[in-house]
């Protein structure tokens, strides 16, 4: 052991790092024990965890190990401070990420991932949310990090400064040490590929699988994966033509327009009718579990009443867990891609089909109205380049000099949005319009004006109270709109972008993707329901068919009101990098670099494993491949 004393900084780094990650994993196990132990092989998460901890630490330790092993002591003494700072920096990151993990799992049902990185570029909103919703955690984290840094810099010299040693011994041992680091970094020498996050999947519960990783690894892996943005080969390979052909099987289109745009077809009104305005009121985080008329909690009396005035979709599912996914669907009806929403991808910022583009070509006024900042999640760029002529956001509320109900962390309240939008539509006179409204109040930290609703619970700023206030604002908007001339000539769509929290014991928590959608329109029968399985992706196609305009469209979604009898319902759900393709009660799940899995949907919370239907799995893969090709080749457009 005396001959190995020069490696003391490396051993110390491994010991402290493993202590941080292991203690964190044990604590997380006990926090989520009731759920974790439902998986009979849950003990594997600790072995998997040790393996992935070692993988990351071997990568981090490689550079200092090479320097310590190959540099003579006379040179090495000039690098002492470097080693101290290097190891303290990475151990600080380990501790910071593990301290952030519990709150992140409680919100997103998985360890920190790409979402963690995405939010770092919006410090105003994120800091505001942290201060108002996670202040105790923020204080505890700051104190623990401060204490850790104090002791690290006080004792770092003793722990991380290289020890003098015989140079020949170091050179002789270098190959052995390098071999163990290489072996540790790969996680195996028997596999052709290094171990990656997919190797941590040992059960059907996404969150439990994530406990077998560490949070610095998951964030680093997400950052590394960004270089492959748009690359879907990790799900499987398929010929482009085959992919398009398989997707077309699920479209309710009999004739496609020949040319470079694979799904281009003509959308005509079902019968002669006037051209209607269209308003889509996109609701932040309004899952079906909060909606009374969908057998959820009694939080939506206004939406429940409005359901009697239009068409309620009772079995409709969103495609993702982020607002950009909902925006992608209700404005563009694009096939969801596991890499990233097209709202944020660079190649879709111009010349990409949206409903605003289609209606704008018909001389409609097109607008996006939002109480927050439109640059959040790249919305303004995507909208501005793809047909939305007018973008109204928080800055416009600030400038108009009117007194509004409340301005919170995420912008102006939903009732302010209702007032602003109604005023805008009224001032358009007889000009037809297409508009997207987007709510903010039902977003953490759940701020809303006092005295508007009878609180469902105490304290005030809870998700249930925020949902009830969001519903109040929906009612207010319709109350205002019904007094105006434009109301009788407008198609209104109220739909959620996603649920507030998406979590569950299955690889894809299907129940958490269930959302409300309601269409109130002059040409839609009142008080009816659509009970077949449907996707958020189908709503823009349905609305376009109702609108009265004739236009080309590349959207693969279905006109749900004119489906052929016997057509099976289908939906697509993205849960982080897990891709689920469901047709009626059959669902196939694809994970990166893993074999497809198939289940029978017994209920939204119970999936029964069944033998894989290879053709069904190919259909699922086809939708991923088609989406990727549509984006890469810029063929999601009208002309």
Tab-separated table of C-alpha atoms in Angstrom, residues 1-9 68-74 76-77 80 161-173:
chain	number	residue	atom	x	y	z
A	1	UNK	CA	0.000	0.000	0.000
A	2	UNK	CA	2.965	2.298	0.617
A	3	UNK	CA	3.727	2.195	-3.105
A	4	UNK	CA	0.193	3.450	-3.836
A	5	UNK	CA	0.217	6.444	-1.509
A	6	UNK	CA	0.759	8.760	-4.497
A	7	UNK	CA	-2.825	7.842	-5.530
A	8	UNK	CA	-4.278	9.144	-2.249
A	9	UNK	CA	-6.053	12.090	-3.999
A	68	UNK	CA	-0.025	12.121	-11.048
A	69	UNK	CA	1.339	8.946	-12.632
A	70	UNK	CA	3.459	10.419	-15.424
A	71	UNK	CA	4.795	13.666	-13.983
A	72	UNK	CA	7.871	13.538	-11.721
A	73	UNK	CA	7.508	15.037	-8.243
A	74	UNK	CA	9.607	18.063	-9.216
A	76	UNK	CA	3.957	17.739	-9.945
A	77	UNK	CA	4.447	20.088	-7.004
A	80	UNK	CA	-1.003	20.878	-6.259
A	161	UNK	CA	-2.372	17.183	-2.690
A	162	UNK	CA	-0.290	14.461	-4.429
A	163	UNK	CA	2.163	12.552	-2.213
A	164	UNK	CA	5.802	12.084	-3.114
A	165	UNK	CA	6.586	8.641	-4.488
A	166	UNK	CA	9.160	6.659	-6.415
A	167	UNK	CA	8.872	7.737	-10.063
A	168	UNK	CA	9.800	4.323	-11.491
A	169	UNK	CA	7.123	2.676	-9.352
A	170	UNK	CA	4.522	5.104	-10.672
A	171	UNK	CA	5.492	4.382	-14.264
A	172	UNK	CA	5.398	0.630	-13.721
A	173	UNK	CA	1.971	0.813	-12.111
